[in-house]
């Protein structure tokens, strides 16, 4: 059974400091670890509690020191079964939290970006927005795609023109899917490889600030 290691989760706040605050889930890329993107935390808005998860699978050789959300068979076109297992693991981890946050956002890089979109597709009512950095949307329809088409969720998608890791087919699929299933903010960075630049980080911070500002301005239900 695919599960999230609760002991490996990195939190930006503890105990009572998490109460009644939005949650921002950080999802690292293939062969990396929970501490990678957590290094962005000091640059991100202060409103949310940040939780960086470790992917559940040990990445195989030659990448043996890191972790993976799902195996890479064909780059950009993962097998749906392990993707679904990873999504279920994250949702189960959220269900087990002692206190449910008032809102949950998603931020992922590369394979973690793909996970952010798949989580959104699996449970669109559960997530307020998604940030997909150098990631892609998986192939094949999901049961909630029609719901996202009717009630799109804000998504930031950033990528570089010099990214040689994500294949063109996956980028084209994502370009075709996102506009009809999200309120899309798309940014393309000239000369950026498979990484995050300062310019992209600035755009992400502005996107996040907008999401939390909009949430704060909405009247309570």
mmCIF file with all atom_site columns, C-alpha atoms in Angstrom, residues 13-85:
data_model
loop_
_atom_site.group_PDB
_atom_site.id
_atom_site.type_symbol
_atom_site.label_atom_id
_atom_site.label_alt_id
_atom_site.label_comp_id
_atom_site.label_asym_id
_atom_site.label_entity_id
_atom_site.label_seq_id
_atom_site.pdbx_PDB_ins_code
_atom_site.Cartn_x
_atom_site.Cartn_y
_atom_site.Cartn_z
_atom_site.occupancy
_atom_site.B_iso_or_equiv
_atom_site.pdbx_formal_charge
_atom_site.auth_seq_id
_atom_site.auth_comp_id
_atom_site.auth_asym_id
_atom_site.auth_atom_id
_atom_site.pdbx_PDB_model_num
ATOM 1  C CA . UNK A 1 13 ? 4.616  25.743 12.009  1.00 0.00 ? 13 UNK A CA 1
ATOM 2  C CA . UNK A 1 14 ? 3.766  23.457 14.902  1.00 0.00 ? 14 UNK A CA 1
ATOM 3  C CA . UNK A 1 15 ? 0.966  22.917 17.385  1.00 0.00 ? 15 UNK A CA 1
ATOM 4  C CA . UNK A 1 16 ? -1.400 25.821 17.922  1.00 0.00 ? 16 UNK A CA 1
ATOM 5  C CA . UNK A 1 17 ? 0.337  27.853 15.203  1.00 0.00 ? 17 UNK A CA 1
ATOM 6  C CA . UNK A 1 18 ? -1.384 25.638 12.613  1.00 0.00 ? 18 UNK A CA 1
ATOM 7  C CA . UNK A 1 19 ? -4.902 26.254 13.920  1.00 0.00 ? 19 UNK A CA 1
ATOM 8  C CA . UNK A 1 20 ? -7.336 27.944 11.527  1.00 0.00 ? 20 UNK A CA 1
ATOM 9  C CA . UNK A 1 21 ? -4.634 28.690 8.953   1.00 0.00 ? 21 UNK A CA 1
ATOM 10 C CA . UNK A 1 22 ? -4.678 27.637 5.303   1.00 0.00 ? 22 UNK A CA 1
ATOM 11 C CA . UNK A 1 23 ? -2.403 24.767 4.318   1.00 0.00 ? 23 UNK A CA 1
ATOM 12 C CA . UNK A 1 24 ? 0.027  24.840 1.393   1.00 0.00 ? 24 UNK A CA 1
ATOM 13 C CA . UNK A 1 25 ? 1.235  21.383 0.344   1.00 0.00 ? 25 UNK A CA 1
ATOM 14 C CA . UNK A 1 26 ? 4.702  21.277 -1.230  1.00 0.00 ? 26 UNK A CA 1
ATOM 15 C CA . UNK A 1 27 ? 5.405  18.356 -3.591  1.00 0.00 ? 27 UNK A CA 1
ATOM 16 C CA . UNK A 1 28 ? 8.979  17.762 -4.743  1.00 0.00 ? 28 UNK A CA 1
ATOM 17 C CA . UNK A 1 29 ? 10.190 16.385 -8.053  1.00 0.00 ? 29 UNK A CA 1
ATOM 18 C CA . UNK A 1 30 ? 11.461 12.951 -9.086  1.00 0.00 ? 30 UNK A CA 1
ATOM 19 C CA . UNK A 1 31 ? 14.580 11.803 -7.267  1.00 0.00 ? 31 UNK A CA 1
ATOM 20 C CA . UNK A 1 32 ? 14.410 14.636 -4.753  1.00 0.00 ? 32 UNK A CA 1
ATOM 21 C CA . UNK A 1 33 ? 13.168 14.914 -1.162  1.00 0.00 ? 33 UNK A CA 1
ATOM 22 C CA . UNK A 1 34 ? 10.928 16.926 1.139   1.00 0.00 ? 34 UNK A CA 1
ATOM 23 C CA . UNK A 1 35 ? 13.677 19.401 2.035   1.00 0.00 ? 35 UNK A CA 1
ATOM 24 C CA . UNK A 1 36 ? 14.230 20.562 -1.543  1.00 0.00 ? 36 UNK A CA 1
ATOM 25 C CA . UNK A 1 37 ? 11.258 22.857 -2.183  1.00 0.00 ? 37 UNK A CA 1
ATOM 26 C CA . UNK A 1 38 ? 10.868 23.520 1.541   1.00 0.00 ? 38 UNK A CA 1
ATOM 27 C CA . UNK A 1 39 ? 13.853 25.842 1.094   1.00 0.00 ? 39 UNK A CA 1
ATOM 28 C CA . UNK A 1 40 ? 11.440 28.194 -0.701  1.00 0.00 ? 40 UNK A CA 1
ATOM 29 C CA . UNK A 1 41 ? 9.368  28.634 2.473   1.00 0.00 ? 41 UNK A CA 1
ATOM 30 C CA . UNK A 1 42 ? 11.108 31.828 3.686   1.00 0.00 ? 42 UNK A CA 1
ATOM 31 C CA . UNK A 1 43 ? 10.220 33.507 0.384   1.00 0.00 ? 43 UNK A CA 1
ATOM 32 C CA . UNK A 1 44 ? 6.530  32.526 0.357   1.00 0.00 ? 44 UNK A CA 1
ATOM 33 C CA . UNK A 1 45 ? 3.596  34.407 1.922   1.00 0.00 ? 45 UNK A CA 1
ATOM 34 C CA . UNK A 1 46 ? 3.150  34.024 5.673   1.00 0.00 ? 46 UNK A CA 1
ATOM 35 C CA . UNK A 1 47 ? -0.588 33.267 5.635   1.00 0.00 ? 47 UNK A CA 1
ATOM 36 C CA . UNK A 1 48 ? -0.400 29.497 5.054   1.00 0.00 ? 48 UNK A CA 1
ATOM 37 C CA . UNK A 1 49 ? 1.135  26.722 7.069   1.00 0.00 ? 49 UNK A CA 1
ATOM 38 C CA . UNK A 1 50 ? 3.504  24.898 4.717   1.00 0.00 ? 50 UNK A CA 1
ATOM 39 C CA . UNK A 1 51 ? 3.828  21.113 4.727   1.00 0.00 ? 51 UNK A CA 1
ATOM 40 C CA . UNK A 1 52 ? 6.453  19.503 2.474   1.00 0.00 ? 52 UNK A CA 1
ATOM 41 C CA . UNK A 1 53 ? 5.720  15.835 1.833   1.00 0.00 ? 53 UNK A CA 1
ATOM 42 C CA . UNK A 1 54 ? 8.183  13.097 0.929   1.00 0.00 ? 54 UNK A CA 1
ATOM 43 C CA . UNK A 1 55 ? 7.087  11.044 -2.071  1.00 0.00 ? 55 UNK A CA 1
ATOM 44 C CA . UNK A 1 56 ? 6.322  7.424  -1.133  1.00 0.00 ? 56 UNK A CA 1
ATOM 45 C CA . UNK A 1 57 ? 8.612  5.532  -3.546  1.00 0.00 ? 57 UNK A CA 1
ATOM 46 C CA . UNK A 1 58 ? 12.377 5.156  -3.420  1.00 0.00 ? 58 UNK A CA 1
ATOM 47 C CA . UNK A 1 59 ? 13.752 6.337  -6.748  1.00 0.00 ? 59 UNK A CA 1
ATOM 48 C CA . UNK A 1 60 ? 15.663 3.504  -8.456  1.00 0.00 ? 60 UNK A CA 1
ATOM 49 C CA . UNK A 1 61 ? 19.292 3.577  -9.591  1.00 0.00 ? 61 UNK A CA 1
ATOM 50 C CA . UNK A 1 62 ? 21.047 5.695  -10.670 1.00 0.00 ? 62 UNK A CA 1
ATOM 51 C CA . UNK A 1 63 ? 18.918 8.080  -8.569  1.00 0.00 ? 63 UNK A CA 1
ATOM 52 C CA . UNK A 1 64 ? 19.019 6.152  -5.299  1.00 0.00 ? 64 UNK A CA 1
ATOM 53 C CA . UNK A 1 65 ? 19.170 8.967  -2.761  1.00 0.00 ? 65 UNK A CA 1
ATOM 54 C CA . UNK A 1 66 ? 15.791 10.484 -3.574  1.00 0.00 ? 66 UNK A CA 1
ATOM 55 C CA . UNK A 1 67 ? 12.119 9.711  -3.829  1.00 0.00 ? 67 UNK A CA 1
ATOM 56 C CA . UNK A 1 68 ? 9.425  9.479  -6.477  1.00 0.00 ? 68 UNK A CA 1
ATOM 57 C CA . UNK A 1 69 ? 5.668  9.890  -6.620  1.00 0.00 ? 69 UNK A CA 1
ATOM 58 C CA . UNK A 1 70 ? 5.378  7.338  -9.418  1.00 0.00 ? 70 UNK A CA 1
ATOM 59 C CA . UNK A 1 71 ? 7.790  5.403  -11.673 1.00 0.00 ? 71 UNK A CA 1
ATOM 60 C CA . UNK A 1 72 ? 8.980  6.832  -14.962 1.00 0.00 ? 72 UNK A CA 1
ATOM 61 C CA . UNK A 1 73 ? 8.163  4.410  -17.753 1.00 0.00 ? 73 UNK A CA 1
ATOM 62 C CA . UNK A 1 74 ? 7.614  6.814  -20.648 1.00 0.00 ? 74 UNK A CA 1
ATOM 63 C CA . UNK A 1 75 ? 8.607  10.394 -19.697 1.00 0.00 ? 75 UNK A CA 1
ATOM 64 C CA . UNK A 1 76 ? 5.551  12.638 -19.495 1.00 0.00 ? 76 UNK A CA 1
ATOM 65 C CA . UNK A 1 77 ? 3.116  9.722  -19.819 1.00 0.00 ? 77 UNK A CA 1
ATOM 66 C CA . UNK A 1 78 ? 3.063  7.829  -16.509 1.00 0.00 ? 78 UNK A CA 1
ATOM 67 C CA . UNK A 1 79 ? 1.140  4.631  -15.854 1.00 0.00 ? 79 UNK A CA 1
ATOM 68 C CA . UNK A 1 80 ? -2.224 5.734  -14.387 1.00 0.00 ? 80 UNK A CA 1
ATOM 69 C CA . UNK A 1 81 ? -2.244 3.115  -11.591 1.00 0.00 ? 81 UNK A CA 1
ATOM 70 C CA . UNK A 1 82 ? 0.791  4.341  -9.575  1.00 0.00 ? 82 UNK A CA 1
ATOM 71 C CA . UNK A 1 83 ? -0.283 7.952  -10.131 1.00 0.00 ? 83 UNK A CA 1
ATOM 72 C CA . UNK A 1 84 ? -3.689 7.141  -8.660  1.00 0.00 ? 84 UNK A CA 1
ATOM 73 C CA . UNK A 1 85 ? -2.018 5.318  -5.752  1.00 0.00 ? 85 UNK A CA 1
#
